[in-house]
XYZ file of C-alpha atoms in Angstrom:
673
model
C 119.017 123.315 142.547
C 115.220 123.361 142.907
C 113.959 122.084 146.255
C 111.556 119.176 145.593
C 108.138 119.070 147.219
C 108.345 116.733 150.269
C 107.089 113.217 149.588
C 105.349 112.999 152.961
C 103.517 116.291 152.301
C 101.596 114.857 149.325
C 97.921 114.756 150.310
C 96.100 111.465 149.755
C 97.212 109.265 146.819
C 97.950 106.384 149.216
C 98.237 103.752 146.483
C 100.648 105.904 144.473
C 102.909 106.545 147.437
C 102.839 102.884 148.479
C 103.739 101.655 144.971
C 106.671 104.061 144.764
C 107.945 103.090 148.208
C 107.703 99.360 147.431
C 109.917 99.889 144.405
C 112.318 101.894 146.536
C 112.499 98.910 148.912
C 112.790 96.334 146.103
C 113.665 97.665 142.618
C 113.178 94.091 141.333
C 109.412 94.727 141.517
C 109.808 96.328 138.097
C 108.731 99.950 138.364
C 105.438 101.811 138.449
C 103.091 103.084 135.768
C 100.983 105.960 137.103
C 97.775 106.587 135.144
C 95.534 109.536 135.837
C 94.059 112.827 134.820
C 96.125 115.988 134.720
C 96.814 117.835 137.967
C 96.805 114.820 140.295
C 100.357 115.137 141.716
C 101.780 112.307 139.569
C 105.004 114.112 138.695
C 105.243 115.800 142.100
C 105.215 112.479 143.958
C 107.771 110.881 141.642
C 110.205 113.788 141.890
C 109.785 113.853 145.658
C 110.704 110.171 145.948
C 114.341 110.750 144.949
C 114.960 112.696 148.156
C 113.924 109.634 150.222
C 116.355 107.226 148.615
C 119.548 106.528 150.563
C 122.830 107.878 149.212
C 124.797 105.528 146.986
C 128.517 104.756 147.039
C 130.193 105.082 143.627
C 133.648 104.593 142.154
C 135.162 108.088 141.730
C 135.280 109.122 138.076
C 133.173 106.198 136.801
C 130.545 107.434 134.356
C 128.461 104.303 134.985
C 128.093 104.658 138.791
C 129.782 101.374 139.694
C 129.491 100.198 143.293
C 133.013 100.324 144.832
C 132.201 97.295 147.016
C 131.350 95.164 143.954
C 132.382 96.969 140.755
C 131.047 95.733 137.446
C 133.839 93.673 135.840
C 132.523 94.602 132.366
C 132.251 98.351 133.058
C 133.452 100.334 130.001
C 135.374 102.655 132.358
C 136.867 99.715 134.283
C 138.386 97.609 135.569
C 137.932 99.121 139.028
C 139.526 98.081 142.275
C 137.379 97.599 145.345
C 137.562 100.423 147.825
C 135.593 102.877 149.961
C 134.427 105.042 147.045
C 132.505 108.300 147.279
C 128.949 108.981 148.463
C 126.439 110.886 146.344
C 122.633 111.294 146.385
C 120.570 108.891 144.278
C 119.803 110.481 140.926
C 116.467 111.012 139.281
C 116.956 111.125 135.512
C 114.106 112.365 133.319
C 113.656 110.992 129.813
C 112.046 113.625 127.559
C 109.320 112.470 125.169
C 111.306 113.795 122.212
C 114.596 112.108 123.150
C 116.519 110.231 120.468
C 117.751 106.660 120.654
C 121.332 107.968 120.923
C 120.405 110.062 123.941
C 118.792 107.084 125.665
C 121.378 104.335 125.182
C 124.448 106.328 124.175
C 126.341 106.225 120.905
C 129.654 106.621 119.141
C 130.913 110.195 118.962
C 131.078 110.191 115.159
C 132.818 113.534 114.693
C 135.551 112.631 117.192
C 135.942 109.206 115.638
C 136.430 110.691 112.177
C 138.609 113.596 113.307
C 140.782 111.772 115.883
C 140.428 108.169 114.817
C 139.216 106.936 118.226
C 136.100 105.022 119.161
C 134.689 107.248 121.890
C 131.450 106.075 123.501
C 129.217 108.729 125.003
C 126.947 107.219 127.705
C 123.214 107.868 127.543
C 120.461 108.373 130.070
C 120.341 104.667 130.943
C 123.875 104.932 132.318
C 123.021 108.122 134.216
C 120.000 106.428 135.842
C 121.904 103.348 137.083
C 121.193 102.851 140.814
C 118.670 105.699 140.777
C 115.286 106.605 139.264
C 114.476 106.872 135.564
C 111.331 108.944 135.158
C 109.348 109.126 131.910
C 106.550 111.669 131.957
C 103.823 111.012 129.344
C 105.307 107.583 128.622
C 102.387 106.797 126.307
C 103.618 109.531 123.939
C 107.143 108.079 123.765
C 108.063 106.408 120.474
C 107.552 102.660 120.551
C 111.169 101.765 119.737
C 112.385 103.872 122.680
C 109.896 102.195 125.019
C 111.141 98.797 123.815
C 114.762 99.722 124.565
C 113.841 101.198 127.915
C 111.842 98.233 129.134
C 114.375 95.704 127.860
C 117.097 97.430 129.886
C 114.836 97.558 132.939
C 114.088 93.823 132.655
C 117.708 92.708 132.091
C 119.419 95.203 134.374
C 121.884 96.068 131.625
C 122.087 98.052 128.408
C 123.676 96.579 125.300
C 124.835 98.961 122.557
C 125.808 97.384 119.237
C 125.955 100.074 116.587
C 128.305 102.008 114.323
C 131.360 99.996 115.323
C 130.662 100.303 119.063
C 130.065 97.249 121.233
C 129.355 98.255 124.821
C 127.571 96.610 127.707
C 127.008 98.382 131.010
C 124.811 97.867 134.073
C 121.474 99.697 134.057
C 119.457 98.908 137.170
C 117.033 101.639 138.070
C 113.600 102.306 139.462
C 111.458 102.883 136.366
C 108.502 105.222 136.793
C 106.207 106.279 133.976
C 103.248 108.629 134.152
C 100.501 109.065 131.592
C 97.113 110.627 131.000
C 94.861 107.927 129.430
C 92.973 110.617 127.519
C 96.090 111.098 125.378
C 96.313 107.442 124.345
C 97.185 104.028 125.736
C 100.341 101.951 125.809
C 100.339 98.713 123.864
C 99.350 95.706 126.042
C 102.770 94.061 125.711
C 104.384 97.270 126.979
C 101.917 97.620 129.829
C 102.940 94.153 130.971
C 106.566 95.232 131.357
C 105.721 97.674 134.164
C 105.673 95.905 137.503
C 102.865 97.863 139.158
C 100.209 100.289 138.033
C 98.246 102.896 139.945
C 95.147 104.837 138.930
C 95.073 108.323 140.451
C 92.291 110.892 140.493
C 91.697 114.199 142.210
C 89.829 113.965 145.493
C 86.162 114.954 145.551
C 86.309 115.758 149.282
C 86.314 119.545 149.812
C 88.442 119.357 152.977
C 91.135 117.331 151.246
C 91.160 119.638 148.233
C 91.529 122.625 150.552
C 94.533 120.983 152.212
C 96.138 120.329 148.811
C 95.832 124.010 147.881
C 97.025 125.180 151.302
C 100.198 123.063 151.169
C 100.963 123.968 147.592
C 100.667 127.694 148.233
C 102.848 127.381 151.326
C 105.495 125.515 149.323
C 105.448 128.039 146.474
C 105.860 130.943 148.926
C 108.859 129.398 150.749
C 110.118 126.075 149.344
C 113.034 125.773 151.785
C 110.970 126.642 154.850
C 108.132 124.316 153.850
C 110.569 121.457 153.255
C 112.195 122.068 156.644
C 108.837 121.707 158.386
C 108.491 118.218 156.887
C 112.102 117.171 157.552
C 111.271 114.863 160.470
C 108.608 112.974 158.499
C 110.972 112.659 155.550
C 113.753 111.284 157.763
C 111.355 108.765 159.310
C 110.252 107.401 155.926
C 113.853 107.309 154.679
C 114.845 105.269 157.720
C 111.926 102.895 157.122
C 113.043 102.381 153.505
C 116.580 101.533 154.678
C 115.258 99.134 157.322
C 112.932 97.413 154.840
C 115.790 96.954 152.374
C 117.849 95.313 155.090
C 114.956 93.033 156.127
C 113.959 92.049 152.581
C 116.370 89.077 152.190
C 114.930 87.534 155.372
C 111.282 87.630 154.277
C 109.773 84.166 153.757
C 107.280 83.550 150.953
C 105.515 80.336 151.971
C 103.844 77.750 149.758
C 100.411 78.931 150.883
C 101.070 82.482 149.706
C 102.508 81.175 146.433
C 99.359 79.119 145.826
C 97.197 82.181 146.465
C 99.297 84.182 144.001
C 99.051 81.497 141.330
C 95.308 81.033 141.892
C 94.687 84.785 141.659
C 96.601 85.131 138.386
C 94.748 82.135 136.955
C 91.361 83.442 138.112
C 91.891 86.766 136.333
C 93.253 85.035 133.209
C 96.422 87.097 132.894
C 98.823 86.030 130.159
C 102.247 84.572 130.855
C 104.064 84.196 134.166
C 105.352 87.738 134.691
C 102.305 88.626 136.793
C 102.994 85.758 139.220
C 106.617 86.814 139.627
C 105.765 90.488 140.118
C 103.063 89.634 142.671
C 105.533 87.476 144.614
C 108.131 90.247 144.691
C 105.543 92.863 145.625
C 104.072 90.777 148.431
C 107.592 90.210 149.796
C 108.323 93.952 149.665
C 105.022 94.674 151.436
C 105.968 92.347 154.269
C 109.396 93.977 154.582
C 107.820 97.444 154.552
C 105.540 96.354 157.405
C 108.548 94.987 159.339
C 107.516 91.332 159.006
C 109.446 88.289 157.824
C 106.367 86.328 156.685
C 104.078 87.128 153.764
C 100.416 87.232 154.782
C 97.197 87.010 152.782
C 96.751 90.766 153.112
C 100.104 91.251 151.350
C 98.979 88.999 148.495
C 95.707 90.928 148.181
C 97.446 94.308 148.059
C 99.998 92.963 145.588
C 97.179 91.798 143.289
C 95.526 95.235 143.349
C 98.797 96.834 142.257
C 100.170 94.228 139.847
C 97.162 92.845 137.940
C 94.827 95.629 136.722
C 96.907 96.583 133.682
C 97.558 92.934 132.776
C 93.959 91.753 132.538
C 92.872 94.110 129.739
C 91.988 92.178 126.601
C 91.583 95.190 124.313
C 91.873 98.978 124.659
C 88.150 99.333 125.397
C 88.239 97.179 128.544
C 88.100 99.239 131.730
C 91.130 98.804 133.995
C 90.754 97.493 137.519
C 89.920 94.284 139.357
C 86.725 92.804 140.711
C 87.600 92.927 144.414
C 84.799 90.535 145.372
C 86.211 87.932 143.004
C 89.694 88.573 144.404
C 88.502 88.076 147.978
C 86.651 84.889 147.058
C 89.749 83.443 145.382
C 92.028 84.254 148.307
C 89.520 82.930 150.853
C 88.985 79.710 148.928
C 92.674 78.865 148.758
C 93.241 79.935 152.350
C 90.538 77.442 153.397
C 92.095 74.708 151.251
C 95.461 75.368 152.882
C 93.920 75.076 156.351
C 92.118 71.843 155.426
C 95.332 70.334 154.101
C 97.138 71.278 157.316
C 94.374 69.798 159.488
C 93.687 66.620 157.450
C 96.709 65.980 155.266
C 95.358 62.583 154.109
C 91.925 63.790 153.011
C 91.823 64.394 149.257
C 88.036 64.964 149.010
C 87.330 68.664 148.388
C 83.679 68.237 149.393
C 80.562 69.269 147.534
C 81.312 73.005 147.580
C 83.940 73.093 144.851
C 85.193 76.239 143.217
C 82.877 75.953 140.206
C 79.437 75.868 141.823
C 79.340 79.402 143.271
C 78.373 81.025 139.983
C 75.475 78.764 139.067
C 76.582 76.348 136.386
C 80.377 76.625 136.523
C 80.518 80.406 136.676
C 78.712 80.858 133.359
C 76.612 84.023 133.004
C 72.832 83.689 132.830
C 71.304 83.120 129.431
C 69.610 86.522 129.205
C 71.380 89.873 129.430
C 69.203 92.861 130.119
C 71.916 95.159 128.762
C 72.239 93.440 125.403
C 70.928 94.776 122.104
C 67.676 92.864 122.519
C 67.502 93.316 126.308
C 65.704 95.701 128.608
C 65.108 98.427 125.994
C 63.349 96.123 123.513
C 60.841 98.100 121.540
C 62.438 101.458 122.292
C 63.820 101.643 118.742
C 61.586 101.841 115.679
C 61.740 98.746 113.531
C 63.073 99.045 110.023
C 60.566 99.183 107.238
C 60.901 98.504 103.545
C 64.271 99.598 102.146
C 65.780 100.027 105.613
C 63.653 103.085 106.476
C 62.576 103.351 110.125
C 58.978 103.503 111.113
C 57.830 106.973 112.209
C 58.581 107.924 115.770
C 56.910 110.463 117.952
C 60.211 112.266 118.550
C 63.117 112.997 116.251
C 65.641 111.367 118.602
C 65.927 107.709 119.537
C 67.883 105.992 122.267
C 71.416 104.723 121.528
C 71.925 101.089 120.567
C 74.944 98.952 121.398
C 77.618 98.224 118.822
C 77.838 94.814 117.219
C 80.960 92.722 117.762
C 84.189 94.267 116.467
C 86.169 92.565 113.701
C 89.563 92.897 112.049
C 89.527 95.456 109.254
C 91.692 95.848 106.205
C 94.443 98.446 106.559
C 93.493 101.834 105.120
C 96.377 104.193 104.384
C 97.049 107.703 103.149
C 98.749 107.789 99.718
C 102.226 109.226 99.248
C 105.038 109.622 101.777
C 104.552 111.729 104.881
C 106.746 113.015 107.702
C 104.375 112.652 110.640
C 104.780 111.069 114.065
C 105.926 107.455 114.193
C 103.126 104.933 113.829
C 102.023 101.965 111.760
C 99.644 103.190 109.083
C 101.115 105.111 106.139
C 104.557 105.393 104.552
C 106.724 108.164 105.956
C 110.257 109.481 106.257
C 111.300 108.712 109.822
C 114.388 108.474 112.003
C 113.895 104.713 112.200
C 113.178 102.267 109.431
C 114.925 101.005 106.330
C 117.603 103.220 104.762
C 116.480 104.641 101.420
C 119.152 107.251 100.662
C 121.273 110.060 102.065
C 121.386 113.839 102.386
C 123.507 116.539 103.943
C 122.822 116.779 107.688
C 120.436 119.511 108.773
C 121.624 120.230 112.290
C 123.287 117.515 114.395
C 124.280 114.312 112.606
C 122.290 111.389 114.007
C 122.486 108.543 111.460
C 125.691 108.376 109.417
C 125.409 106.982 105.886
C 128.919 105.584 105.650
C 128.957 104.711 101.946
C 127.615 108.124 100.939
C 130.159 109.839 103.216
C 133.039 107.925 101.624
C 131.727 108.707 98.143
C 131.531 112.409 99.006
C 135.080 112.446 100.381
C 136.753 110.288 97.716
C 137.044 112.858 94.870
C 138.912 115.302 97.133
C 141.698 113.022 98.383
C 144.301 114.231 95.853
C 143.653 117.878 96.714
C 143.908 117.044 100.400
C 147.326 115.506 99.881
C 146.471 112.037 101.258
C 145.970 110.045 98.066
C 147.093 106.467 98.705
C 147.759 107.125 102.400
C 144.270 106.780 103.874
C 140.960 108.558 103.627
C 140.593 112.140 104.868
C 137.007 112.980 105.816
C 135.927 116.523 106.599
C 132.717 117.845 108.083
C 131.309 118.791 104.675
C 131.620 115.164 103.543
C 129.326 113.772 106.234
C 126.014 112.433 104.966
C 122.868 111.742 106.975
C 121.008 108.510 106.219
C 117.405 108.986 105.158
C 115.028 106.283 106.319
C 111.512 105.210 105.494
C 109.114 103.745 108.023
C 105.487 104.217 108.999
C 103.597 107.135 110.478
C 100.425 107.513 112.497
C 97.639 109.549 110.933
C 94.581 111.445 112.063
C 91.605 109.193 111.325
C 88.536 111.437 111.381
C 85.214 109.593 111.468
C 82.229 111.432 110.003
C 79.204 109.412 111.116
C 75.644 109.764 109.840
C 73.321 109.539 112.877
C 70.140 110.570 111.108
C 66.790 108.805 110.982
C 67.684 106.877 107.839
C 70.453 105.182 109.878
C 68.372 104.633 113.001
C 67.055 101.129 112.354
C 68.320 98.963 115.207
C 70.197 96.347 113.233
C 71.748 98.835 110.843
C 73.006 101.263 113.510
C 74.348 98.406 115.599
C 76.319 97.182 112.583
C 77.529 100.722 111.840
C 78.790 101.183 115.383
C 80.483 97.787 115.233
C 82.297 98.816 112.059
C 83.446 102.126 113.539
C 84.513 100.336 116.737
C 86.573 97.947 114.593
C 88.231 100.870 112.831
C 88.925 102.483 116.207
C 90.643 99.313 117.374
C 92.715 99.367 114.179
C 93.608 103.026 114.840
C 94.736 102.122 118.375
C 97.031 99.410 117.053
C 98.479 101.747 114.426
C 99.132 104.634 116.878
C 96.753 107.100 115.198
C 94.915 110.083 116.530
C 91.157 109.850 116.101
C 88.270 112.308 115.957
C 84.506 111.948 115.651
C 82.055 114.228 113.821
C 78.362 113.304 113.800
C 75.503 114.845 111.859
C 71.739 114.558 112.212
C 68.679 116.794 112.480
C 69.711 120.219 111.247
C 73.404 120.388 112.196
C 76.717 118.598 112.717
C 78.683 118.324 115.947
C 82.267 117.552 116.887
C 81.491 114.685 119.250
C 85.198 114.185 119.960
C 88.006 116.570 118.940
C 91.140 114.862 117.589
C 92.771 112.875 120.380
C 95.095 109.928 120.933
C 92.570 108.261 123.240
C 90.519 105.675 121.355
C 88.876 104.863 124.701
C 87.213 108.269 124.665
C 86.079 107.780 121.065
C 84.568 104.381 121.890
C 82.626 105.865 124.816
C 81.233 108.677 122.647
C 80.304 106.216 119.925
C 78.456 103.928 122.337
C 76.258 106.772 123.607
C 75.556 108.231 120.161
C 71.827 109.023 119.712
C 70.145 108.873 116.316
C 67.153 110.354 114.546
C 66.067 113.306 112.430
C 67.009 114.475 108.960
C 70.352 114.017 107.187
C 72.432 117.244 106.913
C 75.245 115.573 104.954
C 76.731 118.859 103.752
C 76.918 120.170 107.321
C 78.771 117.025 108.405
C 81.347 117.321 105.638
C 81.898 121.037 106.225
C 82.281 120.506 109.957
C 84.867 117.779 109.291
C 86.726 120.087 106.903
C 86.847 122.762 109.585
C 88.226 120.246 112.124
C 90.977 119.284 109.686
C 91.840 122.943 109.034
C 92.367 123.595 112.747
C 94.305 120.361 113.233
C 96.667 121.240 110.355
C 97.586 124.425 112.208
C 98.335 122.434 115.374
C 100.161 119.522 113.768
C 101.082 120.221 110.125
C 103.040 116.991 109.681
C 100.184 114.623 110.605
C 98.172 113.654 107.539
C 94.480 112.855 107.717
C 92.281 109.983 106.565
C 88.561 110.811 106.576
C 86.157 107.891 106.995
C 82.584 108.897 106.124
C 80.008 106.406 107.438
C 76.660 107.004 105.718
C 74.068 105.657 103.317
C 74.610 108.740 101.148
C 71.155 110.292 101.586
C 70.998 114.066 102.057
C 67.791 115.670 103.352
C 66.784 118.867 105.084
C 67.242 122.463 103.987
C 67.284 123.862 100.460
C 68.960 121.736 97.788
C 70.552 119.264 100.238
C 71.957 116.977 97.537
C 73.636 119.818 95.644
C 75.091 121.239 98.863
C 76.510 117.848 99.801
C 78.128 117.535 96.389
C 79.764 120.955 96.669
C 81.065 120.150 100.156
C 82.524 116.866 98.871
C 84.288 118.602 96.010
C 85.917 121.006 98.505
C 87.393 117.944 100.229
C 88.681 116.648 96.896
C 90.287 120.030 96.174
C 92.091 119.884 99.525
C 93.610 116.522 98.584
C 92.355 114.771 101.723
C 92.379 110.965 101.529
C 88.888 109.593 102.152
C 86.912 106.368 102.354
C 83.105 106.172 102.341
C 81.629 103.247 104.258
C 78.358 102.552 102.424
C 75.670 101.645 104.981
C 72.781 101.345 102.525
C 70.804 98.135 102.946
C 67.665 96.510 101.612
C 66.686 95.073 98.236
C 66.574 98.496 96.543
C 69.794 100.488 96.712
C 70.286 103.960 95.273
C 74.099 103.967 95.164
C 74.295 107.427 96.746
C 77.285 106.568 98.963
C 79.347 105.512 95.949
C 78.377 108.713 94.191
C 79.568 110.644 97.260
C 82.876 108.765 97.202
C 83.394 109.801 93.598
C 82.847 113.469 94.449
C 85.286 113.126 97.358
C 87.786 111.502 94.977
C 87.875 108.656 97.457
C 86.830 105.025 97.670
C 83.523 103.444 98.661
C 83.271 100.180 100.556
C 80.285 98.392 102.034
C 80.113 97.200 105.613
C 80.704 93.633 104.452
C 83.659 94.635 102.283
C 85.295 96.420 105.225
C 86.281 93.110 106.801
C 89.934 92.122 106.425
C 89.248 89.185 104.089
C 86.932 91.082 101.736
C 88.691 94.189 100.339
C 92.153 93.190 99.207
C 92.220 95.888 96.544
C 90.937 98.816 98.621
C 94.278 100.399 99.514
C 95.523 100.111 95.947
C 92.307 101.769 94.756
C 92.793 104.688 97.154
C 96.383 105.137 95.984
C 95.381 104.873 92.321
C 92.780 107.616 92.665
C 95.269 109.920 94.402
C 98.047 109.343 91.876
């Protein structure tokens, strides 16, 4: 067995270690989501935690780790009698990103059921993790339906399996830890809310601390056992503190004052629902127990807020995580003062002139002017649009970026046909989950039995098998796998014209708003996104294909404009990006969204070159949509001409809104048919 890196030897990462230890003290806190860049000891710290957990007593032979002092009366392996049991270390179970639903929750052993006629239930990872740690690395890459099952079990403390003739319920209480790199995509907000705490981790920028990280890691790699032995005393001390805090936890008192501070903090940061209040209360109680106290203090409430609220206050995927600590301190101080006043003068109901709404000047409303807005401090830095939407001449070919207009809900764009890509919500696909559309012979292990098709395959052979009229004989060759149809995520590649003809302030702001809206749609549909921009004399890959729409939004916001319009270069660069991505992920289909007014300038025969590049796209069969950004009283219709050469569809910025293009998807599918 591999010797884990000692938990107490992890350098820095104080918040991460504290969040893990609080869940070890009180699993009811609800787990930890660890967000951070690669190489920041996320997985190392989680794996090291299992060695600190006290041993657990289990009923010998029970596959569901029942406690012998209080066995689960509904245990599938029960009933069990109370007794001393056996001691074993707490488990850490890892859930692979590619795990199936059967592997997670367990399932009927179909082959044994058909061959022996018994309903044999094979437990899954949720049963293995009971009374231990369930660790999901790269949880943001896990299929949504698996995350739903996982978090439901974590919230209820039990797993319910109702499938294929099996009805099983077993206890599933575990410390849930997920790690993720935000650059690879976000979790949906409703899934973020199901994690009790969240921690942002980053590599230290202090040279001395980085040196110590390298020194300890090299020492561990050279002699894992010897390195672990040198940290044995520190590990034993922390383990003893965890045991003591668990014992003290039931005695901790959460007073009305602390509860009011918790409620006021959640209200001040406008978090949805009541789960945040409950998690903060449990976390503050665990913090007091960890500190060896029986009363919850204001400092516990503050620390609980920093761990429990950042991932719950995000309103959309482009909001930065984190809390305004000044606002947090003001809220806690205000309600602490109110509590003191009520204790000193219980009959005085007058809050005085300094109420909670006058500190921000007019009820906390922001000032009327915003120097960062589109018309703010950089007014006049952009050339004004002239006749036909053309910008006035500028001394330089590049102009400063403008801010995007407000995002809106877009109509769903999809790729025609049926794919087999990763699970998502955009285009039709053959998936492991969805509605059953047919059957086939299993290719490898049987995962979804199509019962009717299996019976039909076996029925003609019953006479030859000598069992006609005496029951159905099913052999391995008769088994049929159910084929299902659901939705897949696609690669949405944005090809954005950033040339001078697009540089007018109002037009580029609207263009960025449209692309931002499409990015938000891609986030909700679990797509990968990429960004190619073209201007001047060349095209650039501003963002290679990624699952992080946050990164795409940041690149879009800082996009400069100006210069000529090398449309052909932009299309060819996008085609090259798609070629490379097909080699990496052949199953993921692409949707190219070209955002341009259709003009092509610069170089010899720019219009003809753009047409040839577009026809190459059409020959590749890539689904495409052209967002026509042309404005003004005189319109040349060049974007629609480009869409025709791409064998795609053209739509104006106004038509892109959800209530304006009801026939767009049908048009895309018609052209591809």
